[in-house]
PDB file of C-alpha atoms and ligand atoms in Angstrom:
ATOM      1  CA  UNK A   1      13.468  -8.868  26.724  1.00  0.00           C
ATOM      2  CA  UNK A   2      11.835  -8.455  23.353  1.00  0.00           C
ATOM      3  CA  UNK A   3      12.074 -10.665  20.339  1.00  0.00           C
ATOM      4  CA  UNK A   4      13.422  -9.049  17.221  1.00  0.00           C
ATOM      5  CA  UNK A   5      11.031  -9.710  14.355  1.00  0.00           C
ATOM      6  CA  UNK A   6      13.930  -9.895  11.919  1.00  0.00           C
ATOM      7  CA  UNK A   7      16.366 -12.302  13.595  1.00  0.00           C
ATOM      8  CA  UNK A   8      14.044 -13.721  16.248  1.00  0.00           C
ATOM      9  CA  UNK A   9      16.747 -13.319  18.889  1.00  0.00           C
ATOM     10  CA  UNK A  10      16.009 -12.110  22.372  1.00  0.00           C
ATOM     11  CA  UNK A  11      17.704  -8.800  22.105  1.00  0.00           C
ATOM     12  CA  UNK A  12      17.964  -5.388  23.576  1.00  0.00           C
ATOM     13  CA  UNK A  13      16.553  -2.847  21.203  1.00  0.00           C
ATOM     14  CA  UNK A  14      17.980   0.614  21.321  1.00  0.00           C
ATOM     15  CA  UNK A  15      16.351   3.837  20.232  1.00  0.00           C
ATOM     16  CA  UNK A  16      18.495   5.753  17.800  1.00  0.00           C
ATOM     17  CA  UNK A  17      18.113   8.436  15.176  1.00  0.00           C
ATOM     18  CA  UNK A  18      18.972   7.249  11.703  1.00  0.00           C
ATOM     19  CA  UNK A  19      18.181   7.461   8.037  1.00  0.00           C
ATOM     20  CA  UNK A  20      15.466   4.954   7.260  1.00  0.00           C
ATOM     21  CA  UNK A  21      15.028   3.277   3.902  1.00  0.00           C
ATOM     22  CA  UNK A  22      11.257   3.511   3.585  1.00  0.00           C
ATOM     23  CA  UNK A  23      10.715   0.573   1.237  1.00  0.00           C
ATOM     24  CA  UNK A  24       7.277  -0.064   2.762  1.00  0.00           C
ATOM     25  CA  UNK A  25       5.897   2.769   0.640  1.00  0.00           C
ATOM     26  CA  UNK A  26       6.486   0.692  -2.492  1.00  0.00           C
ATOM     27  CA  UNK A  27       9.107   2.987  -3.982  1.00  0.00           C
ATOM     28  CA  UNK A  28      12.608   1.594  -3.888  1.00  0.00           C
ATOM     29  CA  UNK A  29      14.541   4.818  -3.371  1.00  0.00           C
ATOM     30  CA  UNK A  30      12.776   6.775  -0.650  1.00  0.00           C
ATOM     31  CA  UNK A  31      14.763   7.648   2.465  1.00  0.00           C
ATOM     32  CA  UNK A  32      13.623   9.343   5.656  1.00  0.00           C
ATOM     33  CA  UNK A  33      16.413  11.350   7.194  1.00  0.00           C
ATOM     34  CA  UNK A  34      17.105  11.534  10.939  1.00  0.00           C
ATOM     35  CA  UNK A  35      14.036   9.725  12.143  1.00  0.00           C
ATOM     36  CA  UNK A  36      13.706   7.857  15.432  1.00  0.00           C
ATOM     37  CA  UNK A  37      14.157   4.150  14.821  1.00  0.00           C
ATOM     38  CA  UNK A  38      14.588   1.115  16.984  1.00  0.00           C
ATOM     39  CA  UNK A  39      17.680  -0.940  16.218  1.00  0.00           C
ATOM     40  CA  UNK A  40      18.203  -4.573  17.128  1.00  0.00           C
ATOM     41  CA  UNK A  41      21.532  -4.991  18.884  1.00  0.00           C
ATOM     42  CA  UNK A  42      21.939  -8.468  17.440  1.00  0.00           C
ATOM     43  CA  UNK A  43      21.209  -8.163  13.717  1.00  0.00           C
ATOM     44  CA  UNK A  44      21.102  -4.349  13.518  1.00  0.00           C
ATOM     45  CA  UNK A  45      17.763  -4.421  11.686  1.00  0.00           C
ATOM     46  CA  UNK A  46      15.840  -1.226  12.186  1.00  0.00           C
ATOM     47  CA  UNK A  47      12.134  -0.717  12.572  1.00  0.00           C
ATOM     48  CA  UNK A  48      10.314   2.528  12.832  1.00  0.00           C
ATOM     49  CA  UNK A  49       6.929   3.874  13.669  1.00  0.00           C
ATOM     50  CA  UNK A  50       6.173   6.659  11.259  1.00  0.00           C
ATOM     51  CA  UNK A  51       4.439   9.769  12.478  1.00  0.00           C
ATOM     52  CA  UNK A  52       2.394  11.865  10.095  1.00  0.00           C
ATOM     53  CA  UNK A  53       1.891   9.128   7.547  1.00  0.00           C
ATOM     54  CA  UNK A  54      -0.759  11.036   5.558  1.00  0.00           C
ATOM     55  CA  UNK A  55       1.467  14.095   5.269  1.00  0.00           C
ATOM     56  CA  UNK A  56       4.447  11.924   4.326  1.00  0.00           C
ATOM     57  CA  UNK A  57       2.588  10.147   1.537  1.00  0.00           C
ATOM     58  CA  UNK A  58       1.191  13.394   0.201  1.00  0.00           C
ATOM     59  CA  UNK A  59       4.689  14.884   0.075  1.00  0.00           C
ATOM     60  CA  UNK A  60       5.978  11.814  -1.745  1.00  0.00           C
ATOM     61  CA  UNK A  61       3.010  11.942  -4.143  1.00  0.00           C
ATOM     62  CA  UNK A  62       3.726  15.585  -4.974  1.00  0.00           C
ATOM     63  CA  UNK A  63       7.380  14.737  -5.626  1.00  0.00           C
ATOM     64  CA  UNK A  64       6.348  11.911  -7.946  1.00  0.00           C
ATOM     65  CA  UNK A  65       3.900  14.188  -9.805  1.00  0.00           C
ATOM     66  CA  UNK A  66       6.577  16.849 -10.146  1.00  0.00           C
ATOM     67  CA  UNK A  67       9.252  14.679 -11.681  1.00  0.00           C
ATOM     68  CA  UNK A  68      10.024  15.627 -15.254  1.00  0.00           C
ATOM     69  CA  UNK A  69      10.667  12.089 -16.456  1.00  0.00           C
ATOM     70  CA  UNK A  70       8.156   9.407 -17.407  1.00  0.00           C
ATOM     71  CA  UNK A  71       6.671   7.507 -14.471  1.00  0.00           C
ATOM     72  CA  UNK A  72       8.197   4.145 -13.712  1.00  0.00           C
ATOM     73  CA  UNK A  73       6.152   1.106 -12.713  1.00  0.00           C
ATOM     74  CA  UNK A  74       6.503   1.434  -8.981  1.00  0.00           C
ATOM     75  CA  UNK A  75       5.598   5.115  -9.238  1.00  0.00           C
ATOM     76  CA  UNK A  76       2.430   4.334 -11.176  1.00  0.00           C
ATOM     77  CA  UNK A  77       1.481   1.821  -8.472  1.00  0.00           C
ATOM     78  CA  UNK A  78       2.303   4.261  -5.687  1.00  0.00           C
ATOM     79  CA  UNK A  79       0.092   6.967  -7.208  1.00  0.00           C
ATOM     80  CA  UNK A  80      -2.785   4.575  -7.835  1.00  0.00           C
ATOM     81  CA  UNK A  81      -2.708   3.375  -4.251  1.00  0.00           C
ATOM     82  CA  UNK A  82      -2.282   6.919  -3.000  1.00  0.00           C
ATOM     83  CA  UNK A  83      -5.678   7.860  -4.404  1.00  0.00           C
ATOM     84  CA  UNK A  84      -7.162   4.621  -3.098  1.00  0.00           C
ATOM     85  CA  UNK A  85      -8.062   2.954  -6.375  1.00  0.00           C
ATOM     86  CA  UNK A  86      -7.975  -0.782  -6.972  1.00  0.00           C
ATOM     87  CA  UNK A  87      -6.255  -1.954 -10.139  1.00  0.00           C
ATOM     88  CA  UNK A  88      -9.645  -2.647 -11.679  1.00  0.00           C
ATOM     89  CA  UNK A  89     -11.162   0.741 -10.811  1.00  0.00           C
ATOM     90  CA  UNK A  90      -8.023   2.493 -11.926  1.00  0.00           C
ATOM     91  CA  UNK A  91      -8.135   0.660 -15.269  1.00  0.00           C
ATOM     92  CA  UNK A  92     -11.751   1.728 -15.763  1.00  0.00           C
ATOM     93  CA  UNK A  93     -10.965   5.331 -14.958  1.00  0.00           C
ATOM     94  CA  UNK A  94      -7.969   5.394 -17.296  1.00  0.00           C
ATOM     95  CA  UNK A  95      -9.958   3.677 -20.056  1.00  0.00           C
ATOM     96  CA  UNK A  96      -7.635   0.692 -20.362  1.00  0.00           C
ATOM     97  CA  UNK A  97      -7.701  -3.004 -19.462  1.00  0.00           C
ATOM     98  CA  UNK A  98      -6.569  -4.267 -16.040  1.00  0.00           C
ATOM     99  CA  UNK A  99      -3.804  -6.135 -17.900  1.00  0.00           C
ATOM    100  CA  UNK A 100      -2.513  -2.835 -19.223  1.00  0.00           C
ATOM    101  CA  UNK A 101      -2.413  -1.415 -15.702  1.00  0.00           C
ATOM    102  CA  UNK A 102      -0.497  -4.471 -14.570  1.00  0.00           C
ATOM    103  CA  UNK A 103       2.039  -3.934 -17.356  1.00  0.00           C
ATOM    104  CA  UNK A 104       2.463  -0.269 -16.442  1.00  0.00           C
ATOM    105  CA  UNK A 105       2.971  -1.120 -12.791  1.00  0.00           C
ATOM    106  CA  UNK A 106       5.621  -3.690 -13.555  1.00  0.00           C
ATOM    107  CA  UNK A 107       7.438  -1.463 -16.016  1.00  0.00           C
ATOM    108  CA  UNK A 108      11.102  -1.137 -15.309  1.00  0.00           C
ATOM    109  CA  UNK A 109      14.118   0.234 -17.152  1.00  0.00           C
ATOM    110  CA  UNK A 110      11.934   1.614 -19.929  1.00  0.00           C
ATOM    111  CA  UNK A 111      10.232  -1.711 -20.727  1.00  0.00           C
ATOM    112  CA  UNK A 112       6.422  -1.718 -20.984  1.00  0.00           C
ATOM    113  CA  UNK A 113       6.346   1.765 -19.559  1.00  0.00           C
ATOM    114  CA  UNK A 114       3.204   3.823 -19.384  1.00  0.00           C
ATOM    115  CA  UNK A 115       2.541   5.894 -22.510  1.00  0.00           C
ATOM    116  CA  UNK A 116       3.067   9.655 -22.608  1.00  0.00           C
ATOM    117  CA  UNK A 117      -0.685  10.426 -22.669  1.00  0.00           C
ATOM    118  CA  UNK A 118      -1.623   7.981 -19.926  1.00  0.00           C
ATOM    119  CA  UNK A 119       1.249   9.276 -17.785  1.00  0.00           C
ATOM    120  CA  UNK A 120      -0.213  12.785 -17.971  1.00  0.00           C
ATOM    121  CA  UNK A 121      -3.769  11.614 -17.383  1.00  0.00           C
ATOM    122  CA  UNK A 122      -2.631   9.756 -14.273  1.00  0.00           C
ATOM    123  CA  UNK A 123      -0.893  12.860 -12.906  1.00  0.00           C
ATOM    124  CA  UNK A 124      -4.030  14.931 -13.495  1.00  0.00           C
ATOM    125  CA  UNK A 125      -6.149  12.252 -11.839  1.00  0.00           C
ATOM    126  CA  UNK A 126      -3.976  12.336  -8.725  1.00  0.00           C
ATOM    127  CA  UNK A 127      -3.850  16.130  -8.686  1.00  0.00           C
ATOM    128  CA  UNK A 128      -7.637  16.275  -8.877  1.00  0.00           C
ATOM    129  CA  UNK A 129      -8.484  13.432  -6.512  1.00  0.00           C
ATOM    130  CA  UNK A 130      -5.993  14.528  -3.846  1.00  0.00           C
ATOM    131  CA  UNK A 131      -6.600  18.257  -4.457  1.00  0.00           C
ATOM    132  CA  UNK A 132      -2.927  18.995  -4.930  1.00  0.00           C
ATOM    133  CA  UNK A 133      -3.131  22.667  -5.925  1.00  0.00           C
ATOM    134  CA  UNK A 134       0.631  23.089  -5.779  1.00  0.00           C
ATOM    135  CA  UNK A 135       1.093  20.977  -8.878  1.00  0.00           C
ATOM    136  CA  UNK A 136       0.472  23.298 -11.850  1.00  0.00           C
ATOM    137  CA  UNK A 137      -0.811  21.710 -15.063  1.00  0.00           C
ATOM    138  CA  UNK A 138       1.874  23.634 -16.966  1.00  0.00           C
ATOM    139  CA  UNK A 139       4.347  21.127 -15.528  1.00  0.00           C
ATOM    140  CA  UNK A 140       2.840  18.595 -17.920  1.00  0.00           C
ATOM    141  CA  UNK A 141       4.602  20.454 -20.751  1.00  0.00           C
ATOM    142  CA  UNK A 142       7.973  19.506 -19.340  1.00  0.00           C
ATOM    143  CA  UNK A 143       7.654  15.748 -19.028  1.00  0.00           C
ATOM    144  CA  UNK A 144      10.286  13.991 -21.077  1.00  0.00           C
ATOM    145  CA  UNK A 145      10.295  10.466 -22.476  1.00  0.00           C
ATOM    146  CA  UNK A 146      13.254   9.365 -20.403  1.00  0.00           C
ATOM    147  CA  UNK A 147      12.721   7.040 -17.461  1.00  0.00           C
ATOM    148  CA  UNK A 148      14.731   7.962 -14.415  1.00  0.00           C
ATOM    149  CA  UNK A 149      13.354   6.580 -11.156  1.00  0.00           C
ATOM    150  CA  UNK A 150      12.853   9.068  -8.395  1.00  0.00           C
ATOM    151  CA  UNK A 151      15.499   9.254  -5.697  1.00  0.00           C
ATOM    152  CA  UNK A 152      14.018  10.947  -2.643  1.00  0.00           C
ATOM    153  CA  UNK A 153      15.187  11.906   0.804  1.00  0.00           C
ATOM    154  CA  UNK A 154      12.657  13.442   3.171  1.00  0.00           C
ATOM    155  CA  UNK A 155      12.898  14.835   6.644  1.00  0.00           C
ATOM    156  CA  UNK A 156      10.350  15.939   9.139  1.00  0.00           C
ATOM    157  CA  UNK A 157      10.092  19.344  10.691  1.00  0.00           C
ATOM    158  CA  UNK A 158       6.534  20.465  11.301  1.00  0.00           C
ATOM    159  CA  UNK A 159       5.690  18.585   8.154  1.00  0.00           C
ATOM    160  CA  UNK A 160       7.478  16.151   5.925  1.00  0.00           C
ATOM    161  CA  UNK A 161       9.500  17.756   3.181  1.00  0.00           C
ATOM    162  CA  UNK A 162      11.956  16.729   0.520  1.00  0.00           C
ATOM    163  CA  UNK A 163      15.464  17.598   1.643  1.00  0.00           C
ATOM    164  CA  UNK A 164      17.592  16.277  -1.152  1.00  0.00           C
ATOM    165  CA  UNK A 165      16.884  15.074  -4.624  1.00  0.00           C
ATOM    166  CA  UNK A 166      20.212  13.629  -5.675  1.00  0.00           C
ATOM    167  CA  UNK A 167      20.901  14.204  -9.360  1.00  0.00           C
ATOM    168  CA  UNK A 168      20.576  10.977 -11.305  1.00  0.00           C
TER     169      UNK A 168
HETATM  170 ZN1   ZN B 201      17.435  -8.719  15.228  1.00  0.00          ZN
END
């Protein structure tokens, strides 16, 4: 018998294939489709061990870069962490105060959101630091001032890929 880390019951855990809400990545609307998960038969909580984490995060990062709306707070934080920068180092690189970075990362529903110039600089920073050639700089022309959080569903074949981007 194993203990479930969610309900603490002694339970049988079953291996199933399901869509997993990948909130651990820091983005609230990222789903992994048809992945092997372990489900607690008592509380039904699911846990998963993700394979190909680097590839998954790179695919998510590219999707975030490619969105045509202004970056939301959690997306700014995701990208900063993706390139391995602390809040302080990121602030220095962007030429702003750590407080400003904190405001950007907590921006929600269009409040305190990152400015249009800083948004573009951040995308270029990520493109350069992660060597994402498939993100053309021309895409920067298309970024609008609206804030629509990214809604992502990914699945894994040989590599992780975006399968659906539901229209907001
Ligand atoms: Zn449980």
